[in-house]
mmCIF file of C-alpha atoms in Angstrom:
data_model
loop_
_atom_site.group_PDB
_atom_site.id
_atom_site.type_symbol
_atom_site.label_atom_id
_atom_site.label_comp_id
_atom_site.label_asym_id
_atom_site.label_seq_id
_atom_site.Cartn_x
_atom_site.Cartn_y
_atom_site.Cartn_z
ATOM 1 C CA ASP Y 24 -12.417 82.381 29.586
ATOM 2 C CA ALA Y 25 -12.364 80.510 26.316
ATOM 3 C CA GLU Y 26 -10.279 77.422 26.371
ATOM 4 C CA ILE Y 27 -9.449 74.027 24.844
ATOM 5 C CA THR Y 28 -9.811 70.947 27.066
ATOM 6 C CA GLN Y 29 -8.752 67.326 26.495
ATOM 7 C CA SER Y 30 -9.908 64.286 28.295
ATOM 8 C CA PRO Y 31 -8.858 61.964 29.697
ATOM 9 C CA ARG Y 32 -5.455 63.467 30.649
ATOM 10 C CA HIS Y 33 -4.128 59.941 31.328
ATOM 11 C CA LYS Y 34 -5.258 56.628 30.009
ATOM 12 C CA ILE Y 35 -3.910 53.090 30.019
ATOM 13 C CA THR Y 36 -5.532 50.480 27.747
ATOM 14 C CA GLU Y 37 -4.787 47.154 26.255
ATOM 15 C CA THR Y 38 -3.842 46.261 22.703
ATOM 16 C CA GLY Y 39 -6.807 45.910 20.443
ATOM 17 C CA ARG Y 40 -9.176 48.086 22.462
ATOM 18 C CA GLN Y 41 -10.966 51.060 21.036
ATOM 19 C CA VAL Y 42 -10.027 54.365 22.577
ATOM 20 C CA THR Y 43 -11.481 57.819 22.123
ATOM 21 C CA LEU Y 44 -9.716 61.024 23.210
ATOM 22 C CA ALA Y 45 -11.954 64.010 23.618
ATOM 23 C CA CYS Y 46 -11.128 67.603 22.563
ATOM 24 C CA HIS Y 47 -13.438 70.486 23.274
ATOM 25 C CA GLN Y 48 -12.801 74.201 22.564
ATOM 26 C CA THR Y 49 -14.922 77.241 23.402
ATOM 27 C CA TRP Y 50 -13.347 79.772 20.963
ATOM 28 C CA ASN Y 51 -15.661 78.838 18.170
ATOM 29 C CA HIS Y 52 -12.632 78.159 15.991
ATOM 30 C CA ASN Y 53 -13.181 76.449 12.660
ATOM 31 C CA ASN Y 54 -9.774 74.767 12.596
ATOM 32 C CA MET Y 55 -8.960 71.892 14.871
ATOM 33 C CA PHE Y 56 -5.995 69.580 14.770
ATOM 34 C CA TRP Y 57 -4.662 66.439 16.507
ATOM 35 C CA TYR Y 58 -0.948 65.863 17.041
ATOM 36 C CA ARG Y 59 1.132 63.173 18.694
ATOM 37 C CA GLN Y 60 4.353 63.931 20.435
ATOM 38 C CA ASP Y 61 7.099 61.323 20.837
ATOM 39 C CA LEU Y 62 10.669 61.489 21.987
ATOM 40 C CA GLY Y 63 12.982 62.344 19.125
ATOM 41 C CA HIS Y 64 10.141 63.641 16.975
ATOM 42 C CA GLY Y 65 8.520 66.996 16.651
ATOM 43 C CA LEU Y 66 4.714 67.098 16.988
ATOM 44 C CA ARG Y 67 3.293 65.145 14.158
ATOM 45 C CA LEU Y 68 -0.141 65.787 12.529
ATOM 46 C CA ILE Y 69 -2.614 62.971 12.776
ATOM 47 C CA HIS Y 70 -5.916 64.487 11.510
ATOM 48 C CA TYR Y 71 -7.253 67.993 11.051
ATOM 49 C CA SER Y 72 -10.604 69.709 10.337
ATOM 50 C CA TYR Y 73 -11.383 73.094 8.745
ATOM 51 C CA GLY Y 74 -15.042 73.007 9.905
ATOM 52 C CA VAL Y 75 -18.160 70.901 10.606
ATOM 53 C CA GLN Y 76 -18.278 67.736 8.557
ATOM 54 C CA ASP Y 77 -14.707 68.356 7.262
ATOM 55 C CA THR Y 78 -11.902 65.944 8.145
ATOM 56 C CA ASN Y 79 -8.493 65.459 6.625
ATOM 57 C CA LYS Y 80 -5.599 62.999 7.090
ATOM 58 C CA GLY Y 81 -2.255 64.140 8.406
ATOM 59 C CA GLU Y 82 1.120 62.602 8.049
ATOM 60 C CA VAL Y 83 0.592 59.800 10.607
ATOM 61 C CA SER Y 84 -3.211 59.060 10.286
ATOM 62 C CA ASP Y 85 -3.013 55.248 10.006
ATOM 63 C CA GLY Y 86 -5.006 53.651 12.828
ATOM 64 C CA TYR Y 87 -6.782 56.879 13.819
ATOM 65 C CA SER Y 88 -10.111 58.518 12.820
ATOM 66 C CA VAL Y 89 -11.823 61.736 13.683
ATOM 67 C CA SER Y 90 -15.308 63.134 13.199
ATOM 68 C CA ARG Y 91 -16.540 66.706 13.323
ATOM 69 C CA SER Y 92 -20.282 66.973 14.060
ATOM 70 C CA ASN Y 93 -20.040 70.512 15.619
ATOM 71 C CA THR Y 94 -17.679 73.343 15.882
ATOM 72 C CA GLU Y 95 -16.576 72.740 19.449
ATOM 73 C CA ASP Y 96 -15.466 69.052 19.398
ATOM 74 C CA LEU Y 97 -12.984 66.901 17.520
ATOM 75 C CA PRO Y 98 -12.801 63.458 19.124
ATOM 76 C CA LEU Y 99 -9.824 61.258 18.144
ATOM 77 C CA THR Y 100 -10.572 57.500 17.973
ATOM 78 C CA LEU Y 101 -8.061 54.641 17.902
ATOM 79 C CA GLU Y 102 -10.093 51.774 16.442
ATOM 80 C CA SER Y 103 -7.741 49.021 17.671
ATOM 81 C CA ALA Y 104 -5.056 50.370 19.878
ATOM 82 C CA ALA Y 105 -1.436 49.259 19.208
ATOM 83 C CA SER Y 106 1.691 49.627 21.373
ATOM 84 C CA SER Y 107 3.075 51.959 18.742
ATOM 85 C CA GLN Y 108 0.271 54.399 19.579
ATOM 86 C CA THR Y 109 1.601 54.867 23.029
ATOM 87 C CA SER Y 110 2.205 58.630 23.064
ATOM 88 C CA VAL Y 111 1.137 62.104 24.203
ATOM 89 C CA TYR Y 112 -1.664 63.456 22.133
ATOM 90 C CA PHE Y 113 -2.360 67.216 21.687
ATOM 91 C CA CYS Y 114 -5.440 68.884 20.366
ATOM 92 C CA ALA Y 115 -5.101 72.367 18.968
ATOM 93 C CA SER Y 116 -7.360 74.896 17.430
ATOM 94 C CA SER Y 117 -6.936 78.103 15.407
ATOM 95 C CA GLU Y 118 -9.037 80.872 13.748
ATOM 96 C CA SER Y 119 -9.610 80.496 10.086
ATOM 97 C CA THR Y 120 -8.955 84.119 9.031
ATOM 98 C CA SER Y 121 -5.275 83.741 8.193
ATOM 99 C CA PRO Y 122 -2.981 80.812 8.363
ATOM 100 C CA ASN Y 123 -0.091 83.198 8.190
ATOM 101 C CA THR Y 124 -0.713 84.844 11.498
ATOM 102 C CA GLY Y 125 -3.458 82.857 13.115
ATOM 103 C CA GLU Y 126 -2.625 81.828 16.668
ATOM 104 C CA LEU Y 127 -2.500 78.028 17.375
ATOM 105 C CA PHE Y 128 -3.863 77.125 20.793
ATOM 106 C CA PHE Y 129 -3.013 73.710 22.359
ATOM 107 C CA GLY Y 130 -4.750 71.635 24.918
ATOM 108 C CA GLU Y 131 -2.920 70.212 27.890
ATOM 109 C CA GLY Y 132 -2.391 66.843 26.244
ATOM 110 C CA SER Y 133 -3.575 63.280 26.829
ATOM 111 C CA ARG Y 134 -0.963 60.665 27.739
ATOM 112 C CA LEU Y 135 -2.000 57.281 26.383
ATOM 113 C CA THR Y 136 -0.263 54.085 27.228
ATOM 114 C CA VAL Y 137 -1.092 50.908 25.255
ATOM 115 C CA LEU Y 138 -0.022 47.659 27.036
ATOM 116 C CA LYS E 13 13.235 63.961 6.613
ATOM 117 C CA ASN E 14 13.793 66.596 9.162
ATOM 118 C CA GLN E 15 12.855 70.034 7.841
ATOM 119 C CA VAL E 16 13.247 71.873 11.028
ATOM 120 C CA GLU E 17 16.378 71.255 13.156
ATOM 121 C CA GLN E 18 17.027 72.799 16.563
ATOM 122 C CA SER E 19 20.169 73.192 18.545
ATOM 123 C CA PRO E 20 21.298 72.543 21.092
ATOM 124 C CA GLN E 21 19.102 69.625 22.221
ATOM 125 C CA SER E 22 19.508 70.625 25.782
ATOM 126 C CA LEU E 23 20.982 73.599 27.664
ATOM 127 C CA ILE E 24 21.680 74.358 31.278
ATOM 128 C CA ILE E 25 22.178 78.005 32.456
ATOM 129 C CA LEU E 26 22.328 79.954 35.617
ATOM 130 C CA GLU E 27 19.458 82.253 36.642
ATOM 131 C CA GLY E 28 19.912 85.721 35.337
ATOM 132 C CA LYS E 29 22.050 84.696 32.389
ATOM 133 C CA ASN E 30 21.097 85.107 28.737
ATOM 134 C CA CYS E 31 20.841 82.299 26.197
ATOM 135 C CA THR E 32 20.209 81.820 22.529
ATOM 136 C CA LEU E 33 18.499 78.887 20.893
ATOM 137 C CA GLN E 34 18.940 78.060 17.219
ATOM 138 C CA CYS E 35 16.537 76.786 14.549
ATOM 139 C CA ASN E 36 17.549 75.841 10.933
ATOM 140 C CA TYR E 37 14.785 74.975 8.458
ATOM 141 C CA THR E 38 14.661 73.669 4.917
ATOM 142 C CA VAL E 39 10.951 74.270 4.433
ATOM 143 C CA SER E 40 10.671 76.362 1.217
ATOM 144 C CA PRO E 41 8.786 78.440 0.602
ATOM 145 C CA PHE E 42 7.426 79.142 3.999
ATOM 146 C CA SER E 43 4.907 81.631 5.357
ATOM 147 C CA ASN E 44 5.749 82.029 8.938
ATOM 148 C CA LEU E 45 8.017 80.787 11.819
ATOM 149 C CA ARG E 46 6.840 80.413 15.244
ATOM 150 C CA TRP E 47 8.482 79.708 18.582
ATOM 151 C CA TYR E 48 6.545 77.901 21.333
ATOM 152 C CA LYS E 49 7.291 77.230 24.987
ATOM 153 C CA GLN E 50 6.277 73.890 26.433
ATOM 154 C CA ASP E 51 6.438 73.354 30.194
ATOM 155 C CA THR E 52 6.732 69.803 31.319
ATOM 156 C CA GLY E 53 3.293 68.010 31.131
ATOM 157 C CA ARG E 54 1.671 70.965 29.433
ATOM 158 C CA GLY E 55 0.708 71.971 25.973
ATOM 159 C CA PRO E 56 2.884 74.329 23.881
ATOM 160 C CA VAL E 57 2.188 78.040 24.288
ATOM 161 C CA SER E 58 3.023 80.626 21.507
ATOM 162 C CA LEU E 59 5.831 83.041 22.189
ATOM 163 C CA THR E 60 6.365 84.733 18.778
ATOM 164 C CA ILE E 61 5.060 84.544 15.213
ATOM 165 C CA MET E 62 7.146 86.012 12.346
ATOM 166 C CA THR E 63 6.176 86.117 8.696
ATOM 167 C CA PHE E 64 8.901 85.651 6.096
ATOM 168 C CA SER E 65 9.199 89.430 5.696
ATOM 169 C CA GLU E 66 9.946 90.083 9.409
ATOM 170 C CA ASN E 67 13.337 89.684 10.870
ATOM 171 C CA THR E 68 12.730 90.289 14.615
ATOM 172 C CA LYS E 69 9.862 89.932 17.048
ATOM 173 C CA SER E 70 9.919 90.431 20.837
ATOM 174 C CA ASN E 71 7.687 89.152 23.627
ATOM 175 C CA GLY E 72 9.037 90.466 26.976
ATOM 176 C CA ARG E 73 12.387 88.817 27.633
ATOM 177 C CA TYR E 74 12.002 86.640 24.526
ATOM 178 C CA THR E 75 13.335 87.983 21.204
ATOM 179 C CA ALA E 76 13.188 85.957 18.056
ATOM 180 C CA THR E 77 15.187 86.674 14.896
ATOM 181 C CA LEU E 78 14.731 85.336 11.400
ATOM 182 C CA ASP E 79 17.112 85.254 8.450
ATOM 183 C CA ALA E 80 15.120 84.008 5.549
ATOM 184 C CA ASP E 81 18.216 84.026 3.219
ATOM 185 C CA THR E 82 20.043 81.554 5.393
ATOM 186 C CA LYS E 83 16.872 79.893 6.616
ATOM 187 C CA GLN E 84 17.906 80.396 10.286
ATOM 188 C CA SER E 85 16.032 81.652 13.286
ATOM 189 C CA SER E 86 17.063 82.277 16.911
ATOM 190 C CA LEU E 87 15.334 82.761 20.126
ATOM 191 C CA HIS E 88 17.178 84.850 22.635
ATOM 192 C CA ILE E 89 16.127 84.798 26.317
ATOM 193 C CA THR E 90 17.344 87.737 28.377
ATOM 194 C CA ALA E 91 17.852 87.639 32.139
ATOM 195 C CA SER E 92 16.680 84.019 32.502
ATOM 196 C CA GLN E 93 14.316 83.014 35.318
ATOM 197 C CA LEU E 94 13.656 79.653 36.875
ATOM 198 C CA SER E 95 10.239 79.748 35.150
ATOM 199 C CA ASP E 96 12.000 79.721 31.805
ATOM 200 C CA SER E 97 12.895 76.100 32.318
ATOM 201 C CA ALA E 98 10.940 74.345 29.551
ATOM 202 C CA SER E 99 11.261 73.036 25.986
ATOM 203 C CA TYR E 100 11.329 75.581 23.273
ATOM 204 C CA ILE E 101 9.965 74.496 19.861
ATOM 205 C CA CYS E 102 10.518 76.075 16.505
ATOM 206 C CA VAL E 103 7.630 75.681 14.042
ATOM 207 C CA VAL E 104 7.577 76.571 10.316
ATOM 208 C CA SER E 105 4.517 76.550 8.141
ATOM 209 C CA GLU E 106 3.853 76.402 4.415
ATOM 210 C CA PRO E 107 2.255 79.314 2.636
ATOM 211 C CA GLY E 108 -1.540 79.444 2.739
ATOM 212 C CA THR E 109 -1.906 76.330 4.814
ATOM 213 C CA TYR E 110 -2.321 75.356 8.443
ATOM 214 C CA LYS E 111 0.271 72.607 8.040
ATOM 215 C CA TYR E 112 2.945 73.194 10.702
ATOM 216 C CA ILE E 113 6.260 71.519 10.718
ATOM 217 C CA PHE E 114 7.628 71.129 14.270
ATOM 218 C CA GLY E 115 11.236 70.931 15.369
ATOM 219 C CA THR E 116 12.135 68.528 18.198
ATOM 220 C CA GLY E 117 12.762 71.369 20.612
ATOM 221 C CA THR E 118 15.539 72.539 22.917
ATOM 222 C CA ARG E 119 15.176 71.543 26.481
ATOM 223 C CA LEU E 120 16.309 74.496 28.760
ATOM 224 C CA LYS E 121 17.092 74.189 32.430
ATOM 225 C CA VAL E 122 17.629 77.341 34.539
ATOM 226 C CA LEU E 123 19.336 76.731 37.791
ATOM 227 C CA ALA E 124 19.284 79.003 40.868
#
């Protein structure tokens, strides 16, 4: 079955370290998204991509970067982790045919703790 | 700015009972409204998607309604089950975009 997988599921790191969260989907979806989920906030968009070589900033992109070298993967990199980036991160993907009705599929999440 | 507000924040009901969750939004214009279920430690899973022209959509025991005039939506759960214990998230998107605005969710607990 097609799916979207994230790794690692849990990670503890130290302030200042570089961290990369992986996201891999097998649906061949063009659109991929990274969100973070924190208590008291709805999911907030970090970065998104509409296809290979396309990346765009979301509402909370500072301190994060992404790259899209193929359709299946959108890794999220924290260049220098900060305690404020402790969160649960979700990757999602959708088809490109219609934003009005296109289903949005989420991964299981990656819980990141920055000490 | 909170463009999607959900109420209540949390709710406890007994198994077999019905419940209704509320979502008010200020996103305008909007193209569609979605309800997601998120089990603890898992990613959100879609329950319903309604465009602005639809006013009701069902998925099994879940029925979502939409009043575009008052900018309100509700999710009604019929004959609740223990497996309904989860957070329910309302999501609104802007026309022609994949930019989704998420509510903070209602945490539902169903007791035996």
